[in-house]
């Protein structure tokens, strides 16, 4: 469709005209005119809703909201075209078969071996070994070998040694969807563990001997402690309501040596609505400060984030400080339980705060234990009531921790954003389906690629420059403030407004420091070369002349090589070099390539907004003339006088 | 008056000091004329706390049996608690602190007694003279002149002795204009935009009154800044109705009929007393111990603090935009021209002028646009957010300005030579200081108090290399461009460095800052090493060649 206008959300004056293409996998908008012909690519799987608005004099507006929080507003001249696009997109955005998803056609040009290597990057067996199991208390159980006991669990599950197959099977029959208690995290230092399950089918009075034995077995696996915590992550009211349906929670009288605890995290429906409300606030055209803060509060989003974090902190404290094992469950044990277990693990174990460890953590607590990615993130057309930002909340918890502990994480904010993007993108097979079993049946590993390998390959982009593995924050348990530090929870504009670059800091400290570190590394290398040359020269001055001249030849070559590193030769030129240095990174002038949108280049590298750091040749120098255009209420340079004022006065 | 008269109990033992995020410490409390000194007697970790009495904003006392407790709330927003055994001692100490922290005579303040322990390399009182500023200006334009019409502070008591005005306006005209402007604050040059020759001027409101009085000289003065055929903008920091109401009290605004070349824009910035209320509410919210997330957000919202920040930044952006984008001259004023006017003109300069983003340039900006321009620091900073007495003149006008600078700094973290600590230091010294810089309400008062002779300047201390190194931003790379901040709510944050400074754990953030400094330092060291080696090699190689020949 030609002559389509792409509107800027913040200012209607900055619309661009271009051509809209629909392909099997993407919506593509190509700008007319300008030599760059900027392109906007949106994966169909990212589309969360399409809205056709009332036709106006200029054409028919179409609003596309994406799961990665991008909002695209198009105006299509002809009503009929608009309707066609609308109908096609509705169909394309809601695939009914897994085979329609992008990961089955996505080909990053890797051979079979590389693909297999990629899938092997994260190995859960290795991870359990790293934790220290199996050992004299914990063993691997094959009771779920062919998904015979629980179809949403992995085949290999770690259970206490004293839990026999009989106990496990018995316990599984007393738990929702047969999700019996299994090991999530084991603390080598003091034998305390985090186990997870679903709610017991206790109703008002039912009991199950095997389930009681199962919990006993978990307690016995931690000989240092005479009780375990059972944490129900639901609000008490919800748990009680479940009793009427024959489900419910553990009765302390029936289980010996447990301490039962509710930690109220709301259910997926509350969370979905909360996010919806918060996004409405983000979408306001020119909100006042009060509109924004009031809306943020009203959405309850940060309150929910804090609830999840508090649960994680409680568990981490029980394990690390009290040395007590914890059994965590919610209703089915695949949403809140996954959130809470992974937050607790992240606080407890510095390994999960490394890039590799974080991948392992998601693989362990989310992928392997049957978090319903397909339902929650709407990959295939399904029940909209199943959709909920469960893992988004976990990712935000990590970001909130990164803000409090800036040196504790090996990865940076961009890494989190890209993980979030790909949970929805369906470009890689990792998050397809609802369980391990389904993924196996689909032969995901043979037919698609692994996201982790892709991120790992580009890990240089995702490093936190402040991270040092020997830093105190990188070691041991993290102890976030619980209270009275509500103010530590902040709105994450880098995620929810991430396609509006104008709202973000114009210079990125992270990128700047990364560039400096890269340069430092080059300097280190050069220093070594120079020292070698010097040593050779000194040797040769006192030594044999012939040998010397040869060495000189060689060192000259080396010298040539280093100057290719764009390191200039005199101190003065050097500082010039430095001057242009930050322009690569603090990225003041990147509005034009609007990092936000999938450009073709990015598509090749398959990352949502890498252009933020790849296309920054536009240095500091041309920034000022452009940055106001991104400045929220600041008009662009070509804007007329009157409209300028209108903008400011309105603000 | 002798301070000793006020100090009935100069010393108390076995006092316990409580601070958030610190373990309680036992020690000895001493009172001197200007300080409260607490020193712990622990051998392993001796600790001393020195607190200026003038930093104390309010003090509360309560008793449990004979154990008295004093809660001291400081102007820098810190709260400490002292447990003092003995009712009499406690009462004496409390009343002494109360008296010493509310001395009514300026000349009894600490700056008049402070003797520096450092060598003065450069006298800060003469570091930033308007004459120097004018010299710079003269190198790019000859349309302006220095006027000494206010030499005796008789034309405008709140202006400095020297001001910069358009060349074509003589002193006689200035005297007439002064009579037409509130408090005699006639339009003077605030900033000259070298890029396009546009000027930003500031003044107070014109005294048009209800009968639409006019002043030909005033019109001529401000028209002198216009290029032929171009229009200028008057940015009035009051809403239109307030400006209209001001006419009844003899004030007013520039009317189109008399100022046809000027376009008036009303950009409302709250008056100082509203800001003070907002400040108190915000600090209260930050100290709220409740665990509830919702309460925090609604209290933050109800304080309106961030709204003021947003409005102020927007107004400053507007002024900067008129100058840089519209190539128009600008006149900024509110009512008195000593508060919101200065906020707008100084912030606009941060946006427009890279020099103001250096340490030296920022200091010059504060001297020029705040101290010399007659912002009544002594009135505004007499009390901070904990004052229970309803005072009339206090307001965090300067703090709001500093916070706006911080907001821009946060968006352009590599474009400022100074760091956040520098801004916080300025906030502290504006409210309580050993230096005389922020005493008095204007240059007139400072001259009468003989501050330059009798007290030390803050700048004499800050600009010493040892001190400067603490305030330098390791990420700084000179950026010669105009920097346009975003003023969307999502882009503005609470200034935690000031408001949560004492009630959040800061260890991890400090470690991060240290790490940043180390990364840059190591990089610079390597650069130096590599360069030295290169030179050495080059020398050796030339020698070698010479030898071979």
Short mmCIF file of N, CA and C in Angstrom, two decimals, chain A residues 521-594:
data_model
loop_
_atom_site.label_atom_id
_atom_site.label_comp_id
_atom_site.label_asym_id
_atom_site.label_seq_id
_atom_site.Cartn_x
_atom_site.Cartn_y
_atom_site.Cartn_z
N UNK A 521 41.10 -1.93 26.37
CA UNK A 521 41.62 -3.23 25.97
C UNK A 521 42.60 -3.09 24.80
N UNK A 522 42.22 -2.24 23.85
CA UNK A 522 43.11 -2.00 22.71
C UNK A 522 44.42 -1.40 23.19
N UNK A 523 44.30 -0.50 24.16
CA UNK A 523 45.50 0.14 24.68
C UNK A 523 46.39 -0.89 25.37
N UNK A 524 45.77 -1.79 26.10
CA UNK A 524 46.55 -2.82 26.77
C UNK A 524 47.33 -3.63 25.77
N UNK A 525 46.63 -3.98 24.67
CA UNK A 525 47.32 -4.75 23.63
C UNK A 525 48.46 -3.96 23.03
N UNK A 526 48.18 -2.71 22.76
CA UNK A 526 49.21 -1.90 22.13
C UNK A 526 50.40 -1.73 23.06
N UNK A 527 50.08 -1.56 24.33
CA UNK A 527 51.14 -1.39 25.31
C UNK A 527 52.08 -2.59 25.29
N UNK A 528 51.49 -3.74 25.21
CA UNK A 528 52.30 -4.95 25.18
C UNK A 528 53.21 -4.96 23.96
N UNK A 529 52.62 -4.62 22.82
CA UNK A 529 53.39 -4.60 21.57
C UNK A 529 54.53 -3.60 21.68
N UNK A 530 54.19 -2.44 22.22
CA UNK A 530 55.21 -1.39 22.32
C UNK A 530 56.34 -1.81 23.25
N UNK A 531 55.93 -2.43 24.36
CA UNK A 531 56.96 -2.85 25.30
C UNK A 531 57.89 -3.88 24.68
N UNK A 532 57.28 -4.74 23.90
CA UNK A 532 58.07 -5.75 23.22
C UNK A 532 59.05 -5.09 22.25
N UNK A 533 58.51 -4.15 21.52
CA UNK A 533 59.37 -3.44 20.55
C UNK A 533 60.52 -2.75 21.25
N UNK A 534 60.17 -2.15 22.36
CA UNK A 534 61.18 -1.42 23.10
C UNK A 534 62.27 -2.37 23.60
N UNK A 535 61.79 -3.47 24.13
CA UNK A 535 62.75 -4.44 24.65
C UNK A 535 63.66 -4.92 23.52
N UNK A 536 63.07 -5.20 22.39
CA UNK A 536 63.85 -5.66 21.24
C UNK A 536 64.86 -4.61 20.81
N UNK A 537 64.38 -3.40 20.78
CA UNK A 537 65.23 -2.31 20.34
C UNK A 537 66.42 -2.15 21.27
N UNK A 538 66.10 -2.22 22.58
CA UNK A 538 67.17 -2.06 23.55
C UNK A 538 68.18 -3.19 23.42
N UNK A 539 67.63 -4.38 23.23
CA UNK A 539 68.50 -5.54 23.07
C UNK A 539 69.38 -5.33 21.84
N UNK A 540 68.76 -4.94 20.78
CA UNK A 540 69.48 -4.87 19.52
C UNK A 540 70.51 -3.76 19.54
N UNK A 541 70.21 -2.71 20.32
CA UNK A 541 71.18 -1.63 20.35
C UNK A 541 72.50 -2.10 20.91
N UNK A 542 72.39 -3.02 21.84
CA UNK A 542 73.64 -3.53 22.39
C UNK A 542 74.09 -4.79 21.66
N UNK A 543 73.23 -5.33 20.84
CA UNK A 543 73.53 -6.62 20.22
C UNK A 543 73.92 -6.54 18.76
N UNK A 544 73.58 -7.58 18.10
CA UNK A 544 74.00 -7.75 16.71
C UNK A 544 73.17 -6.88 15.77
N UNK A 545 73.80 -6.19 14.89
CA UNK A 545 73.11 -5.25 14.02
C UNK A 545 72.17 -5.94 13.04
N UNK A 546 72.63 -7.04 12.52
CA UNK A 546 71.80 -7.69 11.49
C UNK A 546 70.49 -8.17 12.07
N UNK A 547 70.63 -8.80 13.21
CA UNK A 547 69.41 -9.28 13.85
C UNK A 547 68.46 -8.13 14.09
N UNK A 548 69.06 -7.04 14.54
CA UNK A 548 68.26 -5.88 14.89
C UNK A 548 67.39 -5.39 13.72
N UNK A 549 68.03 -5.29 12.57
CA UNK A 549 67.27 -4.73 11.47
C UNK A 549 66.07 -5.61 11.11
N UNK A 550 66.27 -6.89 11.28
CA UNK A 550 65.14 -7.79 11.02
C UNK A 550 64.01 -7.53 11.99
N UNK A 551 64.41 -7.44 13.25
CA UNK A 551 63.39 -7.21 14.25
C UNK A 551 62.66 -5.90 14.00
N UNK A 552 63.44 -4.97 13.54
CA UNK A 552 62.81 -3.68 13.30
C UNK A 552 61.73 -3.81 12.22
N UNK A 553 62.08 -4.60 11.22
CA UNK A 553 61.08 -4.81 10.18
C UNK A 553 59.80 -5.35 10.79
N UNK A 554 60.01 -6.33 11.63
CA UNK A 554 58.82 -6.94 12.18
C UNK A 554 58.04 -5.96 13.03
N UNK A 555 58.79 -5.25 13.85
CA UNK A 555 58.07 -4.35 14.74
C UNK A 555 57.37 -3.25 13.95
N UNK A 556 57.92 -2.93 12.81
CA UNK A 556 57.25 -1.92 12.00
C UNK A 556 55.90 -2.43 11.54
N UNK A 557 55.90 -3.68 11.18
CA UNK A 557 54.61 -4.25 10.76
C UNK A 557 53.60 -4.19 11.89
N UNK A 558 54.12 -4.55 13.05
CA UNK A 558 53.21 -4.51 14.19
C UNK A 558 52.67 -3.10 14.38
N UNK A 559 53.58 -2.17 14.23
CA UNK A 559 53.19 -0.77 14.39
C UNK A 559 52.07 -0.41 13.43
N UNK A 560 52.20 -0.90 12.22
CA UNK A 560 51.18 -0.62 11.22
C UNK A 560 49.84 -1.17 11.68
N UNK A 561 49.96 -2.35 12.21
CA UNK A 561 48.75 -3.02 12.65
C UNK A 561 48.05 -2.21 13.74
N UNK A 562 48.84 -1.72 14.68
CA UNK A 562 48.19 -1.00 15.78
C UNK A 562 47.57 0.30 15.29
N UNK A 563 48.23 0.91 14.30
CA UNK A 563 47.64 2.17 13.87
C UNK A 563 46.31 1.93 13.15
N UNK A 564 46.14 0.70 12.70
CA UNK A 564 44.82 0.37 12.15
C UNK A 564 43.74 0.40 13.22
N UNK A 565 44.21 0.25 14.42
CA UNK A 565 43.25 0.31 15.51
C UNK A 565 42.75 1.73 15.73
N UNK A 566 43.11 2.56 14.78
CA UNK A 566 42.70 3.94 14.82
C UNK A 566 43.23 4.66 16.05
N UNK A 567 44.36 4.21 16.51
CA UNK A 567 44.99 4.94 17.60
C UNK A 567 46.02 5.86 16.96
N UNK A 568 45.87 7.10 17.21
CA UNK A 568 46.75 8.04 16.54
C UNK A 568 48.12 8.04 17.19
N UNK A 569 49.03 8.81 16.57
CA UNK A 569 50.41 8.65 16.97
C UNK A 569 50.95 9.66 17.96
N UNK A 570 50.35 10.77 18.04
CA UNK A 570 50.86 11.73 19.00
C UNK A 570 49.79 11.98 20.05
N UNK A 571 50.23 12.46 21.18
CA UNK A 571 49.27 12.70 22.26
C UNK A 571 48.16 13.64 21.82
N UNK A 572 48.54 14.58 21.01
CA UNK A 572 47.53 15.55 20.63
C UNK A 572 46.45 14.92 19.77
N UNK A 573 46.91 14.23 18.76
CA UNK A 573 45.93 13.56 17.91
C UNK A 573 45.12 12.58 18.73
N UNK A 574 45.74 12.10 19.73
CA UNK A 574 45.09 11.10 20.54
C UNK A 574 43.85 11.65 21.21
N UNK A 575 44.05 12.83 21.72
CA UNK A 575 42.90 13.39 22.42
C UNK A 575 41.78 13.72 21.42
N UNK A 576 42.20 14.01 20.18
CA UNK A 576 41.16 14.19 19.17
C UNK A 576 40.37 12.92 19.00
N UNK A 577 41.15 11.88 18.98
CA UNK A 577 40.52 10.59 18.82
C UNK A 577 39.51 10.36 19.94
N UNK A 578 39.93 10.75 21.10
CA UNK A 578 39.06 10.54 22.24
C UNK A 578 37.79 11.37 22.12
N UNK A 579 37.98 12.52 21.58
CA UNK A 579 36.84 13.41 21.49
C UNK A 579 35.71 12.80 20.67
N UNK A 580 36.12 12.17 19.61
CA UNK A 580 35.09 11.57 18.78
C UNK A 580 34.58 10.29 19.40
N UNK A 581 35.26 9.92 20.43
CA UNK A 581 34.97 8.62 21.03
C UNK A 581 33.56 8.47 21.58
N UNK A 582 33.18 9.39 22.46
CA UNK A 582 31.87 9.21 23.07
C UNK A 582 30.73 9.29 22.06
N UNK A 583 31.01 9.89 20.95
CA UNK A 583 29.93 10.04 19.99
C UNK A 583 29.40 8.68 19.56
N UNK A 584 30.25 7.71 19.64
CA UNK A 584 29.77 6.38 19.29
C UNK A 584 28.76 5.90 20.30
N UNK A 585 28.99 6.32 21.51
CA UNK A 585 28.24 5.66 22.55
C UNK A 585 27.21 6.51 23.28
N UNK A 586 27.60 7.66 23.79
CA UNK A 586 26.55 8.34 24.55
C UNK A 586 25.36 8.65 23.65
N UNK A 587 25.52 8.42 22.40
CA UNK A 587 24.39 8.37 21.48
C UNK A 587 23.42 9.49 21.67
N UNK A 588 23.86 10.65 21.31
CA UNK A 588 22.93 11.74 21.43
C UNK A 588 22.06 11.82 20.20
N UNK A 589 22.63 11.42 19.08
CA UNK A 589 21.92 11.74 17.86
C UNK A 589 21.26 10.55 17.23
N UNK A 590 20.75 9.67 18.02
CA UNK A 590 20.27 8.46 17.38
C UNK A 590 18.78 8.48 17.11
N UNK A 591 18.17 9.62 17.23
CA UNK A 591 16.73 9.63 16.98
C UNK A 591 16.41 9.18 15.56
N UNK A 592 17.27 9.62 14.65
CA UNK A 592 16.92 9.41 13.26
C UNK A 592 16.83 7.94 12.90
N UNK A 593 17.76 7.19 13.44
CA UNK A 593 17.67 5.78 13.10
C UNK A 593 16.72 5.07 14.05
N UNK A 594 16.02 5.83 14.76
CA UNK A 594 15.11 5.37 15.80
C UNK A 594 15.31 3.94 16.11
#
